[in-house]
PDB file of C-alpha atoms and ligand atoms in Angstrom:
ATOM      1  CA  MET F   1     -35.151   9.840 -39.584  1.00 33.00           C
ATOM      2  CA  PRO F   2     -32.952   8.419 -36.893  1.00 35.00           C
ATOM      3  CA  LEU F   3     -34.626   6.311 -34.247  1.00 30.00           C
ATOM      4  CA  GLU F   4     -34.286   9.245 -31.978  1.00 31.00           C
ATOM      5  CA  SER F   5     -32.612  12.559 -32.175  1.00 33.00           C
ATOM      6  CA  PRO F   6     -29.005  12.467 -31.099  1.00 33.00           C
ATOM      7  CA  SER F   7     -28.786  12.958 -27.383  1.00 35.00           C
ATOM      8  CA  ARG F   8     -25.734  13.548 -25.302  1.00 37.00           C
ATOM      9  CA  VAL F   9     -24.973  10.938 -22.757  1.00 37.00           C
ATOM     10  CA  SER F  10     -21.389  11.932 -22.746  1.00 38.00           C
ATOM     11  CA  HIS F  11     -18.944  11.574 -19.966  1.00 37.00           C
ATOM     12  CA  LYS F  12     -15.232  11.797 -19.566  1.00 36.00           C
ATOM     13  CA  PHE F  13     -13.027   8.853 -19.933  1.00 38.00           C
ATOM     14  CA  CYS F  14      -9.369   8.307 -20.184  1.00 38.00           C
ATOM     15  CA  HIS F  15      -7.466   5.741 -22.061  1.00 42.00           C
ATOM     16  CA  ALA F  16      -3.982   4.556 -21.818  1.00 37.00           C
ATOM     17  CA  GLY F  17      -1.302   5.461 -24.298  1.00 37.00           C
ATOM     18  CA  PRO F  18       0.894   6.203 -26.036  1.00 38.00           C
ATOM     19  CA  VAL F  19       0.092   4.487 -29.296  1.00 37.00           C
ATOM     20  CA  SER F  20       2.248   1.419 -29.541  1.00 40.00           C
ATOM     21  CA  SER F  21       0.921  -0.934 -32.149  1.00 43.00           C
ATOM     22  CA  THR F  22       3.536  -2.850 -34.058  1.00 48.00           C
ATOM     23  CA  ARG F  23       4.423  -2.022 -37.628  1.00 47.00           C
ATOM     24  CA  ASP F  24       2.401  -4.867 -39.074  1.00 54.00           C
ATOM     25  CA  GLY F  25      -0.632  -3.807 -37.070  1.00 54.00           C
ATOM     26  CA  SER F  26      -0.415  -6.785 -34.726  1.00 62.00           C
ATOM     27  CA  PHE F  27      -0.781  -6.398 -30.997  1.00 65.00           C
ATOM     28  CA  ARG F  28       1.989  -5.939 -28.496  1.00 60.00           C
ATOM     29  CA  GLU F  29       2.051  -8.367 -25.615  1.00 59.00           C
ATOM     30  CA  PRO F  30      -0.161  -6.976 -22.831  1.00 60.00           C
ATOM     31  CA  GLN F  31       1.523  -5.842 -19.667  1.00 50.00           C
ATOM     32  CA  PRO F  32       1.129  -7.952 -16.535  1.00 44.00           C
ATOM     33  CA  TYR F  33      -1.886  -7.423 -14.339  1.00 41.00           C
ATOM     34  CA  GLY F  34      -1.843  -4.572 -11.897  1.00 38.00           C
ATOM     35  CA  LEU F  35       0.156  -2.051 -13.891  1.00 35.00           C
ATOM     36  CA  PRO F  36      -1.488   1.333 -13.748  1.00 34.00           C
ATOM     37  CA  GLN F  37      -3.057   2.389 -17.037  1.00 40.00           C
ATOM     38  CA  MET F  38      -1.632   5.873 -17.382  1.00 32.00           C
ATOM     39  CA  PRO F  39      -4.058   8.168 -19.143  1.00 36.00           C
ATOM     40  CA  THR F  40      -2.463  10.361 -21.787  1.00 40.00           C
ATOM     41  CA  THR F  41      -5.435  11.288 -23.902  1.00 59.00           C
ATOM     42  CA  ARG F  42      -8.873  12.376 -22.926  1.00 72.00           C
ATOM     43  CA  PHE F  43     -11.923  11.872 -25.025  1.00 84.00           C
ATOM     44  CA  THR F  44     -15.565  12.486 -24.404  1.00 88.00           C
ATOM     45  CA  THR F  45     -17.959   9.801 -25.521  1.00 91.00           C
ATOM     46  CA  GLN F  46     -21.083  11.049 -27.205  1.00 92.00           C
ATOM     47  CA  PHE F  47     -23.898   8.695 -28.039  1.00 92.00           C
ATOM     48  CA  LEU F  48     -25.086   9.585 -31.534  1.00 94.00           C
ATOM     49  CA  LEU F  49     -27.964   7.300 -32.443  1.00 94.00           C
ATOM     50  CA  SER F  50     -29.269   3.777 -32.705  1.00 93.00           C
ATOM     51  CA  ALA F  51     -29.732   2.776 -36.332  1.00 93.00           C
ATOM     52  CA  LEU F  52     -32.260   0.170 -37.391  1.00 90.00           C
ATOM     53  CA  SER F  53     -31.780   0.667 -41.110  1.00 89.00           C
ATOM     54  CA  ALA F  54     -29.101   1.933 -43.465  1.00 90.00           C
ATOM     55  CA  GLU F  55     -30.950   5.240 -43.880  1.00 93.00           C
ATOM     56  CA  GLN F  56     -30.402   5.911 -40.216  1.00 94.00           C
ATOM     57  CA  PHE F  57     -26.616   5.530 -40.267  1.00 94.00           C
ATOM     58  CA  PRO F  58     -24.854   8.788 -39.433  1.00 95.00           C
ATOM     59  CA  ALA F  59     -23.295  10.547 -42.405  1.00 94.00           C
ATOM     60  CA  PRO F  60     -19.763   9.211 -42.859  1.00 92.00           C
ATOM     61  CA  SER F  61     -17.298  11.615 -41.273  1.00 92.00           C
ATOM     62  CA  VAL F  62     -14.332  10.384 -39.248  1.00 95.00           C
ATOM     63  CA  SER F  63     -12.816   6.896 -39.107  1.00 96.00           C
ATOM     64  CA  GLU F  64     -15.113   4.271 -37.740  1.00 97.00           C
ATOM     65  CA  ILE F  65     -14.466   1.092 -35.774  1.00 97.00           C
ATOM     66  CA  ALA F  66     -17.043  -1.682 -35.426  1.00 97.00           C
ATOM     67  CA  PHE F  67     -17.349  -4.060 -32.480  1.00 97.00           C
ATOM     68  CA  LEU F  68     -18.737  -7.508 -33.154  1.00 96.00           C
ATOM     69  CA  GLY F  69     -19.254 -10.690 -31.188  1.00 94.00           C
ATOM     70  CA  ARG F  70     -21.679 -13.356 -30.070  1.00 91.00           C
ATOM     71  CA  SER F  71     -24.195 -12.379 -27.407  1.00 89.00           C
ATOM     72  CA  ASN F  72     -22.682 -12.598 -23.939  1.00 91.00           C
ATOM     73  CA  VAL F  73     -19.099 -12.490 -25.228  1.00 95.00           C
ATOM     74  CA  GLY F  74     -18.444  -9.470 -23.041  1.00 95.00           C
ATOM     75  CA  LYS F  75     -18.843  -6.700 -25.627  1.00 94.00           C
ATOM     76  CA  SER F  76     -20.667  -4.276 -23.356  1.00 92.00           C
ATOM     77  CA  SER F  77     -18.150  -4.859 -20.611  1.00 94.00           C
ATOM     78  CA  LEU F  78     -15.253  -4.229 -22.968  1.00 95.00           C
ATOM     79  CA  LEU F  79     -16.892  -1.088 -24.343  1.00 93.00           C
ATOM     80  CA  ASN F  80     -17.347  -0.037 -20.783  1.00 91.00           C
ATOM     81  CA  ALA F  81     -13.635  -0.557 -20.157  1.00 93.00           C
ATOM     82  CA  LEU F  82     -12.794   1.363 -23.332  1.00 92.00           C
ATOM     83  CA  VAL F  83     -15.167   4.290 -23.207  1.00 88.00           C
ATOM     84  CA  GLY F  84     -17.116   4.176 -19.984  1.00 79.00           C
ATOM     85  CA  GLU F  85     -20.252   2.866 -18.457  1.00 75.00           C
ATOM     86  CA  LYS F  86     -22.844   5.023 -20.150  1.00 73.00           C
ATOM     87  CA  ALA F  87     -21.887   3.914 -23.637  1.00 77.00           C
ATOM     88  CA  ALA F  88     -22.223   0.285 -22.612  1.00 78.00           C
ATOM     89  CA  LYS F  89     -25.549   0.954 -20.938  1.00 82.00           C
ATOM     90  CA  VAL F  90     -26.928   2.616 -24.044  1.00 80.00           C
ATOM     91  CA  SER F  91     -25.954  -0.415 -26.086  1.00 78.00           C
ATOM     92  CA  GLN F  92     -27.716  -2.785 -23.697  1.00 81.00           C
ATOM     93  CA  THR F  93     -30.916  -0.781 -23.441  1.00 83.00           C
ATOM     94  CA  PRO F  94     -33.838  -2.934 -24.609  1.00 81.00           C
ATOM     95  CA  GLY F  95     -34.738  -2.003 -28.180  1.00 78.00           C
ATOM     96  CA  ARG F  96     -31.194  -0.965 -28.913  1.00 81.00           C
ATOM     97  CA  THR F  97     -29.685  -4.411 -28.709  1.00 81.00           C
ATOM     98  CA  ARG F  98     -30.848  -5.150 -32.272  1.00 83.00           C
ATOM     99  CA  ALA F  99     -29.594  -1.824 -33.563  1.00 89.00           C
ATOM    100  CA  ILE F 100     -26.183  -0.489 -34.477  1.00 93.00           C
ATOM    101  CA  ASN F 101     -25.354   1.997 -31.764  1.00 94.00           C
ATOM    102  CA  PHE F 102     -23.029   4.754 -32.881  1.00 95.00           C
ATOM    103  CA  PHE F 103     -20.792   6.721 -30.543  1.00 94.00           C
ATOM    104  CA  ALA F 104     -18.543   9.637 -31.355  1.00 93.00           C
ATOM    105  CA  LEU F 105     -15.290  10.088 -29.502  1.00 92.00           C
ATOM    106  CA  LEU F 106     -14.679  13.790 -29.123  1.00 91.00           C
ATOM    107  CA  ASP F 107     -11.361  15.404 -28.427  1.00 89.00           C
ATOM    108  CA  GLN F 108     -10.878  18.216 -25.944  1.00 89.00           C
ATOM    109  CA  ARG F 109     -12.116  20.714 -28.503  1.00 92.00           C
ATOM    110  CA  GLN F 110     -15.257  18.635 -28.855  1.00 92.00           C
ATOM    111  CA  HIS F 111     -14.295  17.588 -32.373  1.00 93.00           C
ATOM    112  CA  PRO F 112     -15.163  13.998 -33.329  1.00 93.00           C
ATOM    113  CA  ARG F 113     -11.993  11.974 -33.759  1.00 92.00           C
ATOM    114  CA  LEU F 114     -13.374   8.473 -34.090  1.00 94.00           C
ATOM    115  CA  LEU F 115     -16.718   6.731 -34.323  1.00 95.00           C
ATOM    116  CA  PHE F 116     -17.485   3.454 -32.592  1.00 95.00           C
ATOM    117  CA  ALA F 117     -20.230   1.259 -34.012  1.00 96.00           C
ATOM    118  CA  ASP F 118     -21.534  -1.317 -31.556  1.00 95.00           C
ATOM    119  CA  LEU F 119     -23.186  -4.058 -33.594  1.00 93.00           C
ATOM    120  CA  PRO F 120     -25.873  -6.394 -32.270  1.00 89.00           C
ATOM    121  CA  GLY F 121     -24.564  -9.596 -30.729  1.00 88.00           C
ATOM    122  CA  TYR F 122     -25.116 -12.584 -32.927  1.00 83.00           C
ATOM    123  CA  GLY F 123     -26.684 -15.703 -31.515  1.00 68.00           C
ATOM    124  CA  TYR F 124     -25.397 -18.984 -30.310  1.00 49.00           C
ATOM    125  CA  ALA F 125     -27.071 -20.698 -33.235  1.00 46.00           C
ATOM    126  CA  LYS F 126     -24.872 -21.312 -36.219  1.00 48.00           C
ATOM    127  CA  ILE F 127     -24.795 -18.485 -38.650  1.00 47.00           C
ATOM    128  CA  SER F 128     -25.941 -20.169 -41.795  1.00 48.00           C
ATOM    129  CA  LYS F 129     -25.655 -19.068 -45.416  1.00 53.00           C
ATOM    130  CA  SER F 130     -24.911 -15.454 -44.738  1.00 54.00           C
ATOM    131  CA  ILE F 131     -23.324 -14.054 -41.608  1.00 56.00           C
ATOM    132  CA  SER F 132     -26.387 -11.942 -41.122  1.00 56.00           C
ATOM    133  CA  ALA F 133     -28.903 -14.810 -41.176  1.00 59.00           C
ATOM    134  CA  GLY F 134     -29.685 -14.224 -37.529  1.00 62.00           C
ATOM    135  CA  TRP F 135     -29.109 -10.532 -37.744  1.00 69.00           C
ATOM    136  CA  PRO F 136     -31.185  -7.626 -38.967  1.00 70.00           C
ATOM    137  CA  ALA F 137     -30.812  -7.229 -42.721  1.00 76.00           C
ATOM    138  CA  PHE F 138     -28.885  -3.984 -42.547  1.00 81.00           C
ATOM    139  CA  ILE F 139     -25.845  -5.434 -40.769  1.00 84.00           C
ATOM    140  CA  GLU F 140     -24.235  -7.070 -43.757  1.00 86.00           C
ATOM    141  CA  PRO F 141     -24.534  -3.987 -45.993  1.00 87.00           C
ATOM    142  CA  TYR F 142     -23.055  -1.966 -43.155  1.00 92.00           C
ATOM    143  CA  LEU F 143     -20.003  -4.207 -42.983  1.00 93.00           C
ATOM    144  CA  ALA F 144     -19.711  -4.481 -46.736  1.00 91.00           C
ATOM    145  CA  MET F 145     -20.192  -0.867 -47.727  1.00 91.00           C
ATOM    146  CA  ARG F 146     -19.583   1.543 -44.915  1.00 95.00           C
ATOM    147  CA  SER F 147     -16.944   3.803 -46.387  1.00 94.00           C
ATOM    148  CA  MET F 148     -15.343   5.072 -43.181  1.00 95.00           C
ATOM    149  CA  LEU F 149     -15.180   1.652 -41.503  1.00 97.00           C
ATOM    150  CA  LYS F 150     -11.462   1.161 -40.881  1.00 97.00           C
ATOM    151  CA  LEU F 151     -11.396  -1.786 -38.524  1.00 98.00           C
ATOM    152  CA  CYS F 152     -13.679  -4.490 -37.145  1.00 98.00           C
ATOM    153  CA  ILE F 153     -12.935  -5.665 -33.632  1.00 98.00           C
ATOM    154  CA  CYS F 154     -14.173  -9.252 -33.357  1.00 98.00           C
ATOM    155  CA  LEU F 155     -14.677 -10.443 -29.818  1.00 98.00           C
ATOM    156  CA  VAL F 156     -14.385 -14.145 -29.027  1.00 98.00           C
ATOM    157  CA  ASP F 157     -14.645 -15.720 -25.587  1.00 98.00           C
ATOM    158  CA  SER F 158     -11.292 -17.040 -24.378  1.00 98.00           C
ATOM    159  CA  ASN F 159     -13.138 -19.552 -22.190  1.00 98.00           C
ATOM    160  CA  VAL F 160     -14.786 -21.437 -25.017  1.00 96.00           C
ATOM    161  CA  PRO F 161     -13.323 -23.277 -28.014  1.00 97.00           C
ATOM    162  CA  PRO F 162     -13.416 -21.624 -31.443  1.00 95.00           C
ATOM    163  CA  GLN F 163     -17.025 -21.299 -32.583  1.00 92.00           C
ATOM    164  CA  GLN F 164     -18.365 -21.880 -36.046  1.00 88.00           C
ATOM    165  CA  SER F 165     -20.292 -18.607 -35.971  1.00 87.00           C
ATOM    166  CA  ASP F 166     -17.129 -16.658 -35.166  1.00 92.00           C
ATOM    167  CA  ARG F 167     -15.291 -18.496 -37.888  1.00 93.00           C
ATOM    168  CA  GLN F 168     -17.990 -17.595 -40.387  1.00 88.00           C
ATOM    169  CA  LEU F 169     -17.901 -13.956 -39.435  1.00 91.00           C
ATOM    170  CA  ILE F 170     -14.123 -13.821 -39.719  1.00 94.00           C
ATOM    171  CA  ASP F 171     -14.150 -15.659 -43.041  1.00 92.00           C
ATOM    172  CA  TRP F 172     -16.762 -13.245 -44.283  1.00 90.00           C
ATOM    173  CA  LEU F 173     -14.667 -10.241 -43.239  1.00 94.00           C
ATOM    174  CA  ARG F 174     -11.646 -11.759 -44.957  1.00 95.00           C
ATOM    175  CA  HIS F 175     -13.659 -12.306 -48.095  1.00 92.00           C
ATOM    176  CA  ALA F 176     -15.000  -8.752 -47.943  1.00 92.00           C
ATOM    177  CA  GLY F 177     -11.456  -7.434 -47.559  1.00 94.00           C
ATOM    178  CA  ARG F 178     -12.250  -5.804 -44.235  1.00 96.00           C
ATOM    179  CA  ASP F 179      -9.445  -5.102 -41.816  1.00 97.00           C
ATOM    180  CA  PHE F 180     -10.205  -6.853 -38.544  1.00 97.00           C
ATOM    181  CA  ALA F 181      -8.599  -7.748 -35.241  1.00 98.00           C
ATOM    182  CA  VAL F 182      -9.663 -10.494 -32.863  1.00 98.00           C
ATOM    183  CA  VAL F 183      -9.701 -10.063 -29.111  1.00 98.00           C
ATOM    184  CA  ALA F 184     -10.204 -12.925 -26.660  1.00 98.00           C
ATOM    185  CA  THR F 185     -12.405 -11.745 -23.793  1.00 98.00           C
ATOM    186  CA  LYS F 186     -12.647 -12.669 -20.101  1.00 98.00           C
ATOM    187  CA  ILE F 187      -9.009 -13.754 -19.971  1.00 98.00           C
ATOM    188  CA  ASP F 188      -8.944 -13.167 -16.193  1.00 98.00           C
ATOM    189  CA  ARG F 189     -10.983 -16.346 -15.760  1.00 98.00           C
ATOM    190  CA  LEU F 190      -8.090 -18.468 -16.993  1.00 98.00           C
ATOM    191  CA  SER F 191      -4.856 -19.553 -15.359  1.00 96.00           C
ATOM    192  CA  GLY F 192      -1.581 -18.891 -17.159  1.00 93.00           C
ATOM    193  CA  ASN F 193      -1.460 -22.338 -18.789  1.00 96.00           C
ATOM    194  CA  GLU F 194      -5.086 -22.300 -19.812  1.00 97.00           C
ATOM    195  CA  ARG F 195      -4.628 -18.870 -21.248  1.00 97.00           C
ATOM    196  CA  THR F 196      -1.770 -19.932 -23.478  1.00 97.00           C
ATOM    197  CA  ARG F 197      -3.602 -23.088 -24.537  1.00 98.00           C
ATOM    198  CA  ASN F 198      -6.917 -21.373 -25.282  1.00 98.00           C
ATOM    199  CA  VAL F 199      -5.387 -18.487 -27.162  1.00 98.00           C
ATOM    200  CA  LEU F 200      -3.431 -20.963 -29.281  1.00 98.00           C
ATOM    201  CA  ALA F 201      -6.617 -22.936 -29.945  1.00 98.00           C
ATOM    202  CA  LEU F 202      -8.380 -19.769 -31.050  1.00 98.00           C
ATOM    203  CA  LYS F 203      -5.527 -18.825 -33.361  1.00 98.00           C
ATOM    204  CA  LYS F 204      -5.531 -22.260 -34.889  1.00 98.00           C
ATOM    205  CA  GLY F 205      -9.305 -22.691 -35.103  1.00 97.00           C
ATOM    206  CA  LEU F 206      -9.899 -19.255 -36.571  1.00 97.00           C
ATOM    207  CA  GLU F 207      -6.688 -19.245 -38.631  1.00 97.00           C
ATOM    208  CA  LEU F 208      -5.313 -16.106 -37.055  1.00 98.00           C
ATOM    209  CA  GLU F 209      -1.789 -14.875 -36.612  1.00 96.00           C
ATOM    210  CA  ASP F 210      -2.694 -12.681 -33.731  1.00 96.00           C
ATOM    211  CA  VAL F 211      -5.276 -12.667 -30.950  1.00 98.00           C
ATOM    212  CA  LEU F 212      -5.249 -10.088 -28.182  1.00 98.00           C
ATOM    213  CA  PRO F 213      -6.245 -11.418 -24.770  1.00 98.00           C
ATOM    214  CA  VAL F 214      -8.289  -8.861 -22.843  1.00 98.00           C
ATOM    215  CA  SER F 215     -10.166  -8.568 -19.603  1.00 97.00           C
ATOM    216  CA  ALA F 216     -12.764  -5.913 -18.977  1.00 96.00           C
ATOM    217  CA  LYS F 217     -12.592  -6.897 -15.348  1.00 96.00           C
ATOM    218  CA  THR F 218      -8.888  -6.281 -14.764  1.00 96.00           C
ATOM    219  CA  GLY F 219      -8.123  -3.983 -17.693  1.00 95.00           C
ATOM    220  CA  TYR F 220      -5.633  -6.475 -19.108  1.00 96.00           C
ATOM    221  CA  GLY F 221      -4.973  -5.773 -22.786  1.00 96.00           C
ATOM    222  CA  VAL F 222      -7.117  -2.635 -22.876  1.00 95.00           C
ATOM    223  CA  LYS F 223      -4.124  -0.381 -23.425  1.00 94.00           C
ATOM    224  CA  GLU F 224      -2.927  -2.535 -26.320  1.00 96.00           C
ATOM    225  CA  LEU F 225      -6.407  -2.536 -27.797  1.00 96.00           C
ATOM    226  CA  TRP F 226      -6.536   1.240 -27.605  1.00 94.00           C
ATOM    227  CA  ALA F 227      -3.220   1.420 -29.443  1.00 93.00           C
ATOM    228  CA  ARG F 228      -4.720  -0.647 -32.259  1.00 95.00           C
ATOM    229  CA  LEU F 229      -7.878   1.491 -32.343  1.00 94.00           C
ATOM    230  CA  GLU F 230      -5.867   4.689 -32.521  1.00 90.00           C
ATOM    231  CA  ALA F 231      -3.632   3.313 -35.237  1.00 91.00           C
ATOM    232  CA  ALA F 232      -6.697   2.388 -37.300  1.00 91.00           C
ATOM    233  CA  GLY F 233      -8.289   5.740 -36.586  1.00 86.00           C
ATOM    234  CA  SER F 234      -5.294   7.641 -37.869  1.00 83.00           C
ATOM    235  CA  GLU F 235      -4.994   5.668 -41.120  1.00 76.00           C
TER     236      GLU F 235
HETATM  237  P1  GDP D 301     -22.394  -8.836 -24.108  1.00 73.72           P
HETATM  238  O1  GDP D 301     -23.700  -9.561 -24.196  1.00 73.72           O
HETATM  239  O2  GDP D 301     -21.449  -9.288 -25.163  1.00 73.72           O
HETATM  240  O3  GDP D 301     -22.536  -7.337 -24.083  1.00 73.72           O
HETATM  241  O4  GDP D 301     -21.702  -9.303 -22.732  1.00 73.72           O
HETATM  242  P2  GDP D 301     -21.597  -8.570 -21.328  1.00 73.72           P
HETATM  243  O5  GDP D 301     -20.581  -7.492 -21.357  1.00 73.72           O
HETATM  244  O6  GDP D 301     -22.951  -8.214 -20.860  1.00 73.72           O
HETATM  245  O7  GDP D 301     -20.974  -9.757 -20.438  1.00 73.72           O
HETATM  246  C1  GDP D 301     -21.588 -11.019 -20.346  1.00 73.72           C
HETATM  247  C2  GDP D 301     -21.183 -11.657 -19.019  1.00 73.72           C
HETATM  248  O8  GDP D 301     -19.781 -11.862 -18.991  1.00 73.72           O
HETATM  249  C3  GDP D 301     -21.509 -10.787 -17.813  1.00 73.72           C
HETATM  250  O9  GDP D 301     -21.907 -11.634 -16.762  1.00 73.72           O
HETATM  251  C4  GDP D 301     -20.191 -10.125 -17.495  1.00 73.72           C
HETATM  252  O10 GDP D 301     -20.058  -9.789 -16.140  1.00 73.72           O
HETATM  253  C5  GDP D 301     -19.188 -11.186 -17.891  1.00 73.72           C
HETATM  254  N1  GDP D 301     -17.918 -10.600 -18.324  1.00 73.72           N
HETATM  255  C6  GDP D 301     -17.748  -9.711 -19.322  1.00 73.72           C
HETATM  256  N2  GDP D 301     -16.443  -9.388 -19.448  1.00 73.72           N
HETATM  257  C7  GDP D 301     -15.787 -10.062 -18.491  1.00 73.72           C
HETATM  258  C8  GDP D 301     -14.400 -10.137 -18.103  1.00 73.72           C
HETATM  259  O11 GDP D 301     -13.491  -9.500 -18.663  1.00 73.72           O
HETATM  260  N3  GDP D 301     -14.100 -10.977 -17.065  1.00 73.72           N
HETATM  261  C9  GDP D 301     -15.044 -11.715 -16.431  1.00 73.72           C
HETATM  262  N4  GDP D 301     -14.635 -12.501 -15.439  1.00 73.72           N
HETATM  263  N5  GDP D 301     -16.337 -11.651 -16.748  1.00 73.72           N
HETATM  264  C10 GDP D 301     -16.720 -10.848 -17.780  1.00 73.72           C
END
């Protein structure tokens, strides 16, 4: 039985388009601040359920995208920027912060097009032995075995140096053969020089070819992130 029966907390949101990820799946350079994010597609976000065990996961249906990051990295804020306030609020509701919160993105005909899985934030403490040492036991099986999981979005804070726990997660995803993309959050807090320096440090420290700088506050990079999500969703 799911933790609770699926309830609709849906609301309209728009996201920017059109899809413009590069051929190799890397991100395009975000547009400068202040450009209007022209909505071309409308989805409705529907909260499905909070899962506290593998039995509670929704039956695999459409492509799924997982969002991962340390607590306080800005995951709720970014989800808010992507799909709207209610989804982020659901994920921060006490009791649901240790669960995987599933959201369906419905098209205008109310058909699910994509599922978002908001995973619990992992702690500041080092993740030892397994990535899920500080996590509920069902997280690792989710990441390892979920058949419709097409992409993991790993959030790292652009204001802090590369963290061991992030490195471990990313290494684990590599080892598991999971497709992932790393976004550097709260980029608005940095000046131009700091931004370049910190993003480079993250790339180096986490051994990444590509990191997408984003800001939930200004919307910077959100359009490019959506392009990547859509590309993964249509694989
Ligand atoms: P979560 O624990 O990962 O869900 O993180 P939250 O979304 O709750 O954000 C943690 C803190 O970072 C809050 O104080 C947010 O206001 C702040 N924050 C999140 N995203 C941004 C951002 O893009 N820019 C700035 N300046 N602050 C942010």
